[in-house]
PDB file of C-alpha atoms and ligand atoms in Angstrom:
ATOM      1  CA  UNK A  30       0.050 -23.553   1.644  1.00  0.00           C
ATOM      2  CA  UNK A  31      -3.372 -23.080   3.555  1.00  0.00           C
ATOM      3  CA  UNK A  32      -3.226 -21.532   6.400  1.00  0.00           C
ATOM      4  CA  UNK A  33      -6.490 -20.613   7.108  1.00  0.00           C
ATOM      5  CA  UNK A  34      -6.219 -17.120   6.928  1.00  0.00           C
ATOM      6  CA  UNK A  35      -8.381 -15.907   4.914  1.00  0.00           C
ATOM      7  CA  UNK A  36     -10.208 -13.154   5.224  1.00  0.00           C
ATOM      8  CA  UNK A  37      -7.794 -11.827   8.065  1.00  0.00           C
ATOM      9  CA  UNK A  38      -6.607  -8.219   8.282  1.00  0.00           C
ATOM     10  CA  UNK A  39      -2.568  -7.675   7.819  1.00  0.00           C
ATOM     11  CA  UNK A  40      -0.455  -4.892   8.236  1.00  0.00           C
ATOM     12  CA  UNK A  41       3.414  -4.580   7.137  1.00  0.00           C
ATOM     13  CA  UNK A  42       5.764  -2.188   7.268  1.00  0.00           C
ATOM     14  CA  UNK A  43       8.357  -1.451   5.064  1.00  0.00           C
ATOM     15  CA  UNK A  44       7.087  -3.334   2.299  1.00  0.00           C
ATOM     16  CA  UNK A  45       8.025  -0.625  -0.621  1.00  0.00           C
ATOM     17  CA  UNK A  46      10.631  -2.640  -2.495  1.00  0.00           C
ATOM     18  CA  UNK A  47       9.507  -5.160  -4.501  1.00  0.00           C
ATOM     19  CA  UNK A  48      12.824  -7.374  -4.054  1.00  0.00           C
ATOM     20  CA  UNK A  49      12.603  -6.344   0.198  1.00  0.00           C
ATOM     21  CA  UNK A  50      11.233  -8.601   2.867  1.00  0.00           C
ATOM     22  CA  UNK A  51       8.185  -6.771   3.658  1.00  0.00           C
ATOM     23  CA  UNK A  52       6.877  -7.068  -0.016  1.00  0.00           C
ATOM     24  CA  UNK A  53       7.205 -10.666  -0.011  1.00  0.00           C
ATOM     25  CA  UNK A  54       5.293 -10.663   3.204  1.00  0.00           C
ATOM     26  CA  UNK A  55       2.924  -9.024   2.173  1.00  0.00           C
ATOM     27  CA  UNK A  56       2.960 -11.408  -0.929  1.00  0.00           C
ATOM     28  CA  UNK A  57       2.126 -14.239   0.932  1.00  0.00           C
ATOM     29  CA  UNK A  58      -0.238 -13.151   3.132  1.00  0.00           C
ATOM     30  CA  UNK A  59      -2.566 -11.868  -0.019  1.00  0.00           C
ATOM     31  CA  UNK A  60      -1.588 -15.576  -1.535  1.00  0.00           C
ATOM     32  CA  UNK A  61      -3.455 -16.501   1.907  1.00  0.00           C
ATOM     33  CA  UNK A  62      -6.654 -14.788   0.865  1.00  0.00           C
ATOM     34  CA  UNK A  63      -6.165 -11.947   3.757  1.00  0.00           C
ATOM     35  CA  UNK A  64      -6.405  -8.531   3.311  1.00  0.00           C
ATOM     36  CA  UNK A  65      -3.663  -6.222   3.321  1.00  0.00           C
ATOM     37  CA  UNK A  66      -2.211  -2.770   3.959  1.00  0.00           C
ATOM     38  CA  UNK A  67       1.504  -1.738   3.190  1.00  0.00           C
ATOM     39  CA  UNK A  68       3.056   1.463   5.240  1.00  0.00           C
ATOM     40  CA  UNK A  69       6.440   2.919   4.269  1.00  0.00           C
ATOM     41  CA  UNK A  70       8.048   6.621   4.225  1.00  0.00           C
ATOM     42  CA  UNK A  71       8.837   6.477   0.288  1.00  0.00           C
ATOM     43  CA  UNK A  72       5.758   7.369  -0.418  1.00  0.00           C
ATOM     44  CA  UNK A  73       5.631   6.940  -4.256  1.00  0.00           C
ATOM     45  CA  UNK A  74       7.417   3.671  -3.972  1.00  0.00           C
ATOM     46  CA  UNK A  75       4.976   1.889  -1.667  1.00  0.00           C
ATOM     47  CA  UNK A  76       2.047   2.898  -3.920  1.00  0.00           C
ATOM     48  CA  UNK A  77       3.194   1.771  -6.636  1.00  0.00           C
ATOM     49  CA  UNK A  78       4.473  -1.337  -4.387  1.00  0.00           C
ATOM     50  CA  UNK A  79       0.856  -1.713  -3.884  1.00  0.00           C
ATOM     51  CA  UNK A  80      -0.532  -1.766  -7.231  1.00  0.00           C
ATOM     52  CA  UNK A  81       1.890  -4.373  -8.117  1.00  0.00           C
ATOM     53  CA  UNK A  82       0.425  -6.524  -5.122  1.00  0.00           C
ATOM     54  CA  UNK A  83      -3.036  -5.834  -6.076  1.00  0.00           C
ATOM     55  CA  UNK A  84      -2.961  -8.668  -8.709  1.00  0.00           C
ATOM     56  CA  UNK A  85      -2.768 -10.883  -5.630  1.00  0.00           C
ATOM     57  CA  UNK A  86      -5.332  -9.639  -3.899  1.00  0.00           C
ATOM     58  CA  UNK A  87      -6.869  -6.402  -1.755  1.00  0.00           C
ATOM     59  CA  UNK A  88      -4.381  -3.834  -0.481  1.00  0.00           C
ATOM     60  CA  UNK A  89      -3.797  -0.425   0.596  1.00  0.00           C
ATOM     61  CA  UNK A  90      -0.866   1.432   0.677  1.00  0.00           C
ATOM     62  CA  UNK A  91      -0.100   4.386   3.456  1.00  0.00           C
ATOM     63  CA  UNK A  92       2.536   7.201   3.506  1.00  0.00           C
ATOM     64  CA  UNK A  93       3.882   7.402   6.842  1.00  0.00           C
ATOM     65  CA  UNK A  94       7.076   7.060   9.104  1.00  0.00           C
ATOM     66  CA  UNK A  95       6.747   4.327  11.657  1.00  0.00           C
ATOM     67  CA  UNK A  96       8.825   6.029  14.168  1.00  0.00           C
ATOM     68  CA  UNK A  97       5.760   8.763  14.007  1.00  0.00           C
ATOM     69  CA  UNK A  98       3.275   8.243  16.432  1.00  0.00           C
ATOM     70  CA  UNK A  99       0.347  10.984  15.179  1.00  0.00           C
ATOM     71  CA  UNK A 100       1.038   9.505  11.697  1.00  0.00           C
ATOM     72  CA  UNK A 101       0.686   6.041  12.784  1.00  0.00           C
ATOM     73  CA  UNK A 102      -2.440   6.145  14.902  1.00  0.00           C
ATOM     74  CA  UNK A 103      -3.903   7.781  11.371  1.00  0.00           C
ATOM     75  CA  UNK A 104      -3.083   4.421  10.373  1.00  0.00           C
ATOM     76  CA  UNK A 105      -4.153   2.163  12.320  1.00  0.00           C
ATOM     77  CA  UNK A 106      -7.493   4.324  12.709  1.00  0.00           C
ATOM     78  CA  UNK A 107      -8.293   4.324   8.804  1.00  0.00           C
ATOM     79  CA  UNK A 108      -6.623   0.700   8.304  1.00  0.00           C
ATOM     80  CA  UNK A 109      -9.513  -0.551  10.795  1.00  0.00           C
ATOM     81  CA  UNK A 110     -12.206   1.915   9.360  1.00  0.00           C
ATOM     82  CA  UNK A 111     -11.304   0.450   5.908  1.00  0.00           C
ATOM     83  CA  UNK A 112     -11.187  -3.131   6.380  1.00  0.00           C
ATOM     84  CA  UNK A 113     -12.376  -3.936   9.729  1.00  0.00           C
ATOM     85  CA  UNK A 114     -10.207  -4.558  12.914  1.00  0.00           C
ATOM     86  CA  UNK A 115      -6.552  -5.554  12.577  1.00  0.00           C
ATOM     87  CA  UNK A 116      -5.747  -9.284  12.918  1.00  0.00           C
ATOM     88  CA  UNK A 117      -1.941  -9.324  12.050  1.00  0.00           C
ATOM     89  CA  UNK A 118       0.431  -6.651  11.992  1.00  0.00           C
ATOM     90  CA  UNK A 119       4.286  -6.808  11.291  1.00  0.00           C
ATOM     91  CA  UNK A 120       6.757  -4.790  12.123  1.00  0.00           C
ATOM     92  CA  UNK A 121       9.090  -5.034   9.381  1.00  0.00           C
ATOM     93  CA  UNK A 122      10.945  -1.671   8.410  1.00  0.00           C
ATOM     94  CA  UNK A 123      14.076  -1.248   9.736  1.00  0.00           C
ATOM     95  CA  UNK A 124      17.363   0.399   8.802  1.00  0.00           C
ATOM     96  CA  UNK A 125      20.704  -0.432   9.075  1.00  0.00           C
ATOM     97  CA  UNK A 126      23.419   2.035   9.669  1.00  0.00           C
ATOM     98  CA  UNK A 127      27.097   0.936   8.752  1.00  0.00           C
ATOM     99  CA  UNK A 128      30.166   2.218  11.046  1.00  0.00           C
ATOM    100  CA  UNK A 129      32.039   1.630  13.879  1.00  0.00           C
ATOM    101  CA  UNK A 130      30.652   3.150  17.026  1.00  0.00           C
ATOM    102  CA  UNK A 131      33.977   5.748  17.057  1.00  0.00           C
ATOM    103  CA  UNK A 132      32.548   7.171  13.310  1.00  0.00           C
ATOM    104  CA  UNK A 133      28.843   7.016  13.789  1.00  0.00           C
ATOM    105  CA  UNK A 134      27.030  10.236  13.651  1.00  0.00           C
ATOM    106  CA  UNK A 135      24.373  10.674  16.704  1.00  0.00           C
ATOM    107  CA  UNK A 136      22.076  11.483  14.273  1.00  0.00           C
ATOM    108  CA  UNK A 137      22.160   8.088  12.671  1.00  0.00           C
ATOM    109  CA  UNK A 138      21.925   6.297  16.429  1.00  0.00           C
ATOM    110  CA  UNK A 139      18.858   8.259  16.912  1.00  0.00           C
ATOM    111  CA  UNK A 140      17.456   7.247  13.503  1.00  0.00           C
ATOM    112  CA  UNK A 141      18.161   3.508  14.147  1.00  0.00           C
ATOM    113  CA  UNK A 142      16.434   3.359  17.336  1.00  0.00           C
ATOM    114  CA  UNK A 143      13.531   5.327  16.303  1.00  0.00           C
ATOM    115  CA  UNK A 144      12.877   3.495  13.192  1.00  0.00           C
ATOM    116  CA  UNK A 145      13.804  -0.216  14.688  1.00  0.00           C
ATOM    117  CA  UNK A 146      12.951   0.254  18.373  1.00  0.00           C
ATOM    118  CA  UNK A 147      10.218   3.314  18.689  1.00  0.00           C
ATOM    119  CA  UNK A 148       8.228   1.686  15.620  1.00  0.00           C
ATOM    120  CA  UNK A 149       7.051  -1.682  17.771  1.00  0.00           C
ATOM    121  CA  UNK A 150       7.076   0.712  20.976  1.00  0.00           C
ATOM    122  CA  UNK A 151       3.862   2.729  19.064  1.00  0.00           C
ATOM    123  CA  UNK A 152       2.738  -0.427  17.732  1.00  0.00           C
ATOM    124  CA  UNK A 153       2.482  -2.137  21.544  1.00  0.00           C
ATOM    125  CA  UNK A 154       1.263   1.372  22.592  1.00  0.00           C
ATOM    126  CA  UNK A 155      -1.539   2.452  20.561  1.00  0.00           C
ATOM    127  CA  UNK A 156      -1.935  -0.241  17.755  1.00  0.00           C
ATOM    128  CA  UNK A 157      -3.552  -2.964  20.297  1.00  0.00           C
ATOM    129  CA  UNK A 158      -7.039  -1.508  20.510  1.00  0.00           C
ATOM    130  CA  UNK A 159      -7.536  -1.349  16.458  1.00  0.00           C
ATOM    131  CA  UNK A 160      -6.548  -5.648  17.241  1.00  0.00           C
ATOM    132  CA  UNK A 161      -9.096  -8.484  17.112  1.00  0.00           C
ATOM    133  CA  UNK A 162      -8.477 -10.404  20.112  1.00  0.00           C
ATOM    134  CA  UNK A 163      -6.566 -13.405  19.105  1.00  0.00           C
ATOM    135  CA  UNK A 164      -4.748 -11.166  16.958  1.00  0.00           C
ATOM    136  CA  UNK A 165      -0.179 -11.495  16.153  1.00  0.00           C
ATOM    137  CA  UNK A 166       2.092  -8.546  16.562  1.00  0.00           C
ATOM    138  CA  UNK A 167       5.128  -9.933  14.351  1.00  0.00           C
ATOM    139  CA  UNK A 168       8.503  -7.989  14.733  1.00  0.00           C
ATOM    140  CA  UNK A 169      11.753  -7.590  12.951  1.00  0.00           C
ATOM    141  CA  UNK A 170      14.592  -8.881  14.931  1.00  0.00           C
ATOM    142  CA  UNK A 171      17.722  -9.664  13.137  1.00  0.00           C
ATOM    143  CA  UNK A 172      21.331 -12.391  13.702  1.00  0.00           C
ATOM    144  CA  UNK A 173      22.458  -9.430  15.059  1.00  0.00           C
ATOM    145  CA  UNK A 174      20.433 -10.231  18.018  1.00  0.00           C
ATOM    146  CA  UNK A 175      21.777 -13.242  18.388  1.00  0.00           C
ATOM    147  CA  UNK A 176      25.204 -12.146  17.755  1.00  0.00           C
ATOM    148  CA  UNK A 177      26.254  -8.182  17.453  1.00  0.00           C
ATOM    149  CA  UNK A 178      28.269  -7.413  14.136  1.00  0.00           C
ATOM    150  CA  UNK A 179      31.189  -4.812  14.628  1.00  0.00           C
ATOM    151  CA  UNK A 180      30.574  -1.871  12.467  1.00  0.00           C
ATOM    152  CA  UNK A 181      27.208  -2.126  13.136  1.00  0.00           C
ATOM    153  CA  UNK A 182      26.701  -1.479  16.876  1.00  0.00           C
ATOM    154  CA  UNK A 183      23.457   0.583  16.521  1.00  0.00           C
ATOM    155  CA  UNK A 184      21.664  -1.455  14.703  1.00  0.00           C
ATOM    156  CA  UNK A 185      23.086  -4.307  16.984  1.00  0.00           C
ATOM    157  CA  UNK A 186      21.885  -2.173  19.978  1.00  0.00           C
ATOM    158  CA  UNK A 187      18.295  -1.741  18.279  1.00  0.00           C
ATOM    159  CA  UNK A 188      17.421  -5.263  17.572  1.00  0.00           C
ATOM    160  CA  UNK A 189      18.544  -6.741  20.388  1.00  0.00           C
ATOM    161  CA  UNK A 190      15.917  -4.133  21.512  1.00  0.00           C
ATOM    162  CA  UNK A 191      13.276  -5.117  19.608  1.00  0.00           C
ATOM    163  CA  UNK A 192      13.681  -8.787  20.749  1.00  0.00           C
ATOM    164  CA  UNK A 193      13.351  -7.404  24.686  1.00  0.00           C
ATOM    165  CA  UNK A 194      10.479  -5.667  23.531  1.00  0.00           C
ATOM    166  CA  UNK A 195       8.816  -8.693  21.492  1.00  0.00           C
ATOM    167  CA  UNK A 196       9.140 -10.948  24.984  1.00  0.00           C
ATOM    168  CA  UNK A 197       7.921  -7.992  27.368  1.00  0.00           C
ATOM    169  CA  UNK A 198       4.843  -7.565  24.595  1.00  0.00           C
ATOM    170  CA  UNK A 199       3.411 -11.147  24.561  1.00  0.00           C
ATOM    171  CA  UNK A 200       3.422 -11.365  28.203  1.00  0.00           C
ATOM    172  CA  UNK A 201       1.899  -7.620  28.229  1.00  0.00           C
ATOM    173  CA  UNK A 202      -0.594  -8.175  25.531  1.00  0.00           C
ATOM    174  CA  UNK A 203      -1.541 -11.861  26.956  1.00  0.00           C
ATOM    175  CA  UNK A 204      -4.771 -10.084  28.528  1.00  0.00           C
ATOM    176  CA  UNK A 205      -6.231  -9.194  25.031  1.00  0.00           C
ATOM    177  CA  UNK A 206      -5.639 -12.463  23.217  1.00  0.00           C
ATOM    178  CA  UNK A 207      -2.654 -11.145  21.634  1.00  0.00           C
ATOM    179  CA  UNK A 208       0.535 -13.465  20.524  1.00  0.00           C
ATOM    180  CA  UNK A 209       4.032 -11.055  19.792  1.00  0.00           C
ATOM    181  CA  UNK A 210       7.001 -12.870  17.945  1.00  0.00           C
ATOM    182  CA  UNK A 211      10.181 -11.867  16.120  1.00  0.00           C
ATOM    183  CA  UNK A 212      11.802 -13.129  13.296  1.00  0.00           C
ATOM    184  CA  UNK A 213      15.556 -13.384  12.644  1.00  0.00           C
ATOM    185  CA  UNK A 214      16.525 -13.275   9.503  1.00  0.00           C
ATOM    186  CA  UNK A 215      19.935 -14.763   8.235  1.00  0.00           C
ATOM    187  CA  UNK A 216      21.350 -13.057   5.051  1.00  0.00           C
ATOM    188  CA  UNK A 217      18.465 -12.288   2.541  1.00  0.00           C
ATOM    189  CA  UNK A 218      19.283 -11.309  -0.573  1.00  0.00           C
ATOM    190  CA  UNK A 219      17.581  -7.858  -0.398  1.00  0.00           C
ATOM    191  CA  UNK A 220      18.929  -3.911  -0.800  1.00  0.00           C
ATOM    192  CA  UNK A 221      20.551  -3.725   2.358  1.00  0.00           C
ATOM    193  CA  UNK A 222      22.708  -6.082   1.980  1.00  0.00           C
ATOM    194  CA  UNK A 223      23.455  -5.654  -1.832  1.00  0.00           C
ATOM    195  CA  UNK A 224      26.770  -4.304  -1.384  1.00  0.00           C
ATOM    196  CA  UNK A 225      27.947  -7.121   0.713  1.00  0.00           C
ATOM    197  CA  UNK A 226      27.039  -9.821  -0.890  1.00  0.00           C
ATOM    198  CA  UNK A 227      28.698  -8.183  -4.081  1.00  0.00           C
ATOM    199  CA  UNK A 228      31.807  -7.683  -1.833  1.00  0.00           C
ATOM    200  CA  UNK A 229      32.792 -10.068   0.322  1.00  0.00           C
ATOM    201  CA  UNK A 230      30.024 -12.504  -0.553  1.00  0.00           C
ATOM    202  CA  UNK A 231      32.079 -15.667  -0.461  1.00  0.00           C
ATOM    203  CA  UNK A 232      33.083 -14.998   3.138  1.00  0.00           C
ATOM    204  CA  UNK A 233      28.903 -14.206   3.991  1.00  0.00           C
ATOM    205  CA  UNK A 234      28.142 -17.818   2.433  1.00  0.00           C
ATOM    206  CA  UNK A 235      30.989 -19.539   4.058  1.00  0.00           C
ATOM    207  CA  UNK A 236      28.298 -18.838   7.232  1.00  0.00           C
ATOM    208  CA  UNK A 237      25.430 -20.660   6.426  1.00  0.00           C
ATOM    209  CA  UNK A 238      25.126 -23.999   6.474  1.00  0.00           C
ATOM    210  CA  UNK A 239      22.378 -24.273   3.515  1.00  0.00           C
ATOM    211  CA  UNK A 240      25.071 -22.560   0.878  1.00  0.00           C
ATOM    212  CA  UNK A 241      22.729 -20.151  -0.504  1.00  0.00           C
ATOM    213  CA  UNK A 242      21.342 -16.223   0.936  1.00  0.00           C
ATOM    214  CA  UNK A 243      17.933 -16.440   1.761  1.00  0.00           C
ATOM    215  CA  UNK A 244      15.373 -15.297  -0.681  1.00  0.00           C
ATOM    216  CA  UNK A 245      12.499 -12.194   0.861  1.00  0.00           C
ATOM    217  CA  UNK A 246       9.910 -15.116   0.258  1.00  0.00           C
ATOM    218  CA  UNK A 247      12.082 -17.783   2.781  1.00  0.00           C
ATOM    219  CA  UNK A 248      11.552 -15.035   5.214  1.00  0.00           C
ATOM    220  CA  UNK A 249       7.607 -14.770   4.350  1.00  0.00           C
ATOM    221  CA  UNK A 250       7.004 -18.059   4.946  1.00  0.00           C
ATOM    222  CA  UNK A 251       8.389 -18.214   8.299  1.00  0.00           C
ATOM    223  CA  UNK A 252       6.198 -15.682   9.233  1.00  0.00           C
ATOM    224  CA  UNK A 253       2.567 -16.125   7.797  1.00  0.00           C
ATOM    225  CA  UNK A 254       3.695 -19.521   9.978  1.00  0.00           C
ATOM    226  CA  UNK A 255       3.948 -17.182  12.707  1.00  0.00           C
ATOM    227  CA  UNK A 256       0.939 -15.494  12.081  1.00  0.00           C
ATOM    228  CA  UNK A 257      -1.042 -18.954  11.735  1.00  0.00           C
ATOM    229  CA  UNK A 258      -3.017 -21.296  14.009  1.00  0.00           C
ATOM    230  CA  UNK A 259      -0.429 -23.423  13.715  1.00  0.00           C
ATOM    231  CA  UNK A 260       1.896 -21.571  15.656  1.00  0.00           C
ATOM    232  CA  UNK A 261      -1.265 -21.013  18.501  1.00  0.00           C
ATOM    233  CA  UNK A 262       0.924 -21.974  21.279  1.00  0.00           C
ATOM    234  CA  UNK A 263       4.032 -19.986  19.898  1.00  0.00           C
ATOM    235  CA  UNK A 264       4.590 -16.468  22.022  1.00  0.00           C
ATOM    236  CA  UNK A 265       7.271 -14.271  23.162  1.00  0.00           C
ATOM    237  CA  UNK A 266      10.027 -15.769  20.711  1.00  0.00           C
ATOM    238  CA  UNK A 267      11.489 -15.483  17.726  1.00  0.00           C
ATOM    239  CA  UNK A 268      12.081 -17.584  15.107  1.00  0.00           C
ATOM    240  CA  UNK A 269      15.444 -17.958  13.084  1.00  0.00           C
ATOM    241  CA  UNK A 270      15.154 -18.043   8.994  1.00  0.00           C
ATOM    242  CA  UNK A 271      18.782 -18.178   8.360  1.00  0.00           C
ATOM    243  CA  UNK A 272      19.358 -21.129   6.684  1.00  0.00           C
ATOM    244  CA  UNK A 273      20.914 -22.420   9.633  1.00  0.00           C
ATOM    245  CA  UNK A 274      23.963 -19.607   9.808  1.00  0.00           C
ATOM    246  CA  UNK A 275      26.571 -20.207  12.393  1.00  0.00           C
ATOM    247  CA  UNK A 276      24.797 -23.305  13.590  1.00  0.00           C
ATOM    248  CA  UNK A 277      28.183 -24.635  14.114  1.00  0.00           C
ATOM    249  CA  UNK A 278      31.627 -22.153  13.914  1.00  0.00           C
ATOM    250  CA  UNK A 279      32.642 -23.432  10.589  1.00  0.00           C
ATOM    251  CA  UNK A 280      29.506 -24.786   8.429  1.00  0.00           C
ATOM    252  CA  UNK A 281      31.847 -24.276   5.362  1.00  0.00           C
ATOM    253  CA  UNK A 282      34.372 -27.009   6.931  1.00  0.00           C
ATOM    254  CA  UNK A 283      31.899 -29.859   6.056  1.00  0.00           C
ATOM    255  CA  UNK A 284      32.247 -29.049   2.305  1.00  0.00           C
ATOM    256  CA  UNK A 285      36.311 -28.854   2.106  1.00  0.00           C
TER     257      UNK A 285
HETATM  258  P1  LIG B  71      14.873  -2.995   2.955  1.00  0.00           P
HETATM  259  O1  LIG B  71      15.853  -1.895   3.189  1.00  0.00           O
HETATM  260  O2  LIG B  71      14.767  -3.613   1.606  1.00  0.00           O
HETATM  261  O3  LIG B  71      13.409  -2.538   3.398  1.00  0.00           O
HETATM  262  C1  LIG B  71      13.173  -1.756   4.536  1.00  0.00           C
HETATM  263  C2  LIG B  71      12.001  -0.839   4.243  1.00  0.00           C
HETATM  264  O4  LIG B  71      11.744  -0.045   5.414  1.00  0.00           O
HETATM  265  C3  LIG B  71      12.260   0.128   3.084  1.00  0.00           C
HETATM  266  O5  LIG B  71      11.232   0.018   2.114  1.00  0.00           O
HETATM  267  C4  LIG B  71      12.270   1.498   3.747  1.00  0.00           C
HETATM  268  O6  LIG B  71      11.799   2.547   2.918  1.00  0.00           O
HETATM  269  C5  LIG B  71      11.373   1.258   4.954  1.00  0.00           C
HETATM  270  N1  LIG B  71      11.581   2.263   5.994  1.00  0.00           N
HETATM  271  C6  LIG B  71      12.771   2.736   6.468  1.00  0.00           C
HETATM  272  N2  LIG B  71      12.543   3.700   7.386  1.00  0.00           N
HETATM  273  C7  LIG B  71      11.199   3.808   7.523  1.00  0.00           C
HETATM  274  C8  LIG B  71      10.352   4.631   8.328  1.00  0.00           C
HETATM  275  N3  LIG B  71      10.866   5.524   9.182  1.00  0.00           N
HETATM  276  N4  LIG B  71       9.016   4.486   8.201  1.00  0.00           N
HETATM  277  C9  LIG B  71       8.482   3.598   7.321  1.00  0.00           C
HETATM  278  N5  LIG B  71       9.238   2.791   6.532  1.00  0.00           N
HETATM  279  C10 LIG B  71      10.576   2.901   6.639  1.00  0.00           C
HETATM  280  O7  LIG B  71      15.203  -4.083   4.089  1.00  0.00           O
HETATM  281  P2  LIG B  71      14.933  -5.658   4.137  1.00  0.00           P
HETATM  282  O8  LIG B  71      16.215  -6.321   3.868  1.00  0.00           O
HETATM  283  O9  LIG B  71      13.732  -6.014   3.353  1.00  0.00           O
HETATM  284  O10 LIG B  71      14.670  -5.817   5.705  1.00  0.00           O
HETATM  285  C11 LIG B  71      13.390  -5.816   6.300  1.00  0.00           C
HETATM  286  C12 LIG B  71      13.543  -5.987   7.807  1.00  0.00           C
HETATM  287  O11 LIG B  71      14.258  -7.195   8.088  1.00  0.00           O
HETATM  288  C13 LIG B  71      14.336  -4.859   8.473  1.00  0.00           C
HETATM  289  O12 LIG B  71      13.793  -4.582   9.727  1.00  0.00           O
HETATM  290  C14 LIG B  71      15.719  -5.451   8.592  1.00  0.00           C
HETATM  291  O13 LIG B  71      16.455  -4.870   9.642  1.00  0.00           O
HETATM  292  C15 LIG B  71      15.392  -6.901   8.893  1.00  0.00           C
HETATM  293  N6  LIG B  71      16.485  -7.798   8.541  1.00  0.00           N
HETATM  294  C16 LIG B  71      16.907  -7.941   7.258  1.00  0.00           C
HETATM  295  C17 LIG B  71      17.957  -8.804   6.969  1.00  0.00           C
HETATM  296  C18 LIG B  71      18.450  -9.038   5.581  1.00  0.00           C
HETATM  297  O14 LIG B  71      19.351  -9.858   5.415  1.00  0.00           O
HETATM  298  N7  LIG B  71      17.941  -8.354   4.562  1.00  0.00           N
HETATM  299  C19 LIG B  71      18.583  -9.505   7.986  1.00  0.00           C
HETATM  300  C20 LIG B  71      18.144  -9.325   9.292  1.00  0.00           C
HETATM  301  C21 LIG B  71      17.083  -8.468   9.550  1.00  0.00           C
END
């Protein structure tokens, strides 16, 4: 689909898996003639990451945690010197600790809300100058913002944090042009949720009312959408790729 983005400067995070959400992001925007520019902390993975994307089009691939703030300015700073000033950047790498609150080791807590939370706190902090006005900030929410999961209260805690954040942005970042959104997505068939959906993946599917996990690329589209003019008038909200999970209690009832 054309978008008419071409030519536009993306970054995404967490984009070193090649069967994760921030790969196919970064995917689409390249299919979308922009430029691109990968960051995650497995350093040999997002390189190589990279190299696979190149065959769609330009991209560079950084080393660095997003929870750092001197290794993110670098960023930002050479992302800009490289191809110009940012016009899209997504906030995509998360993690997501497993175990009830009781069992969860502080150090874990700390590492969710650094990586989920801190990561669009440096972005709203120090990425905004390296923006074109009329620029996107596009973060990583998840269903658990919507609705917390037990056993997973931190990363509950952190994206329901990240969705504060995303409303407090646009209406903070409204002076320079720039739109902030989330996205929220439902099940996707990626790494983190492997195990699950091996497990007690009959139960997961019983929640959505399109009968299938989402695929990386049904999250991408949702947000080079985002990103687009045609979602000019969109700002300080998120929107929900989850093939319509838990739109009513039982979606599995209307198949029995
Ligand atoms: P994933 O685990 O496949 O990818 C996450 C990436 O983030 C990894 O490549 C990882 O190396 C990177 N990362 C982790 N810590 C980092 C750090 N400190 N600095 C830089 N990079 C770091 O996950 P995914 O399923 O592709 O999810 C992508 C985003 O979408 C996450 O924010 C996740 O919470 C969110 N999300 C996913 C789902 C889903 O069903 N998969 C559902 C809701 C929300």
């Amino acid at each position: 689909m054309d978008y008419n983005l071409k030519g536009k400067i993306v970054g995404v995070t967490g984009a070193a898996s090649p069967n994760g959400i921030g790969y196919a992001i970064a995917r689409r925007f390249l299919q979308e003639g922009c430029k691109c520019f990968t960051v995650d902390i497995v350093g040999d993975k997002v390189a190589l990451a990279a190299e696979a994307l190149s065959e769609f089009g330009e991209v560079k691939a950084y080393t660095a945690d997003v929870s750092d703030k001197d290794q993110m300015i670098k960023v930002y700073e050479d992302a800009a010197a490289a191809f110009g000033k940012i016009d899209i950047y997504v906030n995509n790498a998360g993690v997501g600790h497993t175990a009830p609150l009781a069992e969860l080791d502080e150090e874990d807590w700390d590492r969710e809300l650094r990586v989920d939370v801190k990561s669009v706190f440096l972005s709203a902090k120090y990425l905004p100058k390296y923006m074109n006005r009329g620029g996107t900030i596009i973060n990583a929410a998840s269903f658990v913002t919507l609705i917390p999961s037990a056993v997973m209260g931190a990363y509950s805690a952190a994206k329901a944090a990240v969705m504060a954040l995303t409303r407090v942005m646009a209406a903070e970042l409204s002076g320079m042009d720039i739109r902030v959104n989330a996205y929220i997505p439902g099940i996707i068939d990626t790494n983190m949720n492997r195990q699950r959906i091996e497990t007690i993946g009959d139960k997961l599917q019983a929640q959505i009312a399109t009968q299938r996990f989402g695929m990386p690329d049904d999250v991408a589209k949702g947000v080079v959408f985002l990103a687009s003019e045609a979602a000019s008038y969109i700002n300080g909200t998120y929107l929900e790729v989850s093939g319509g999970k838990f739109c009513v209690q039982n979606p599995n009832y209307a198949h029995v």
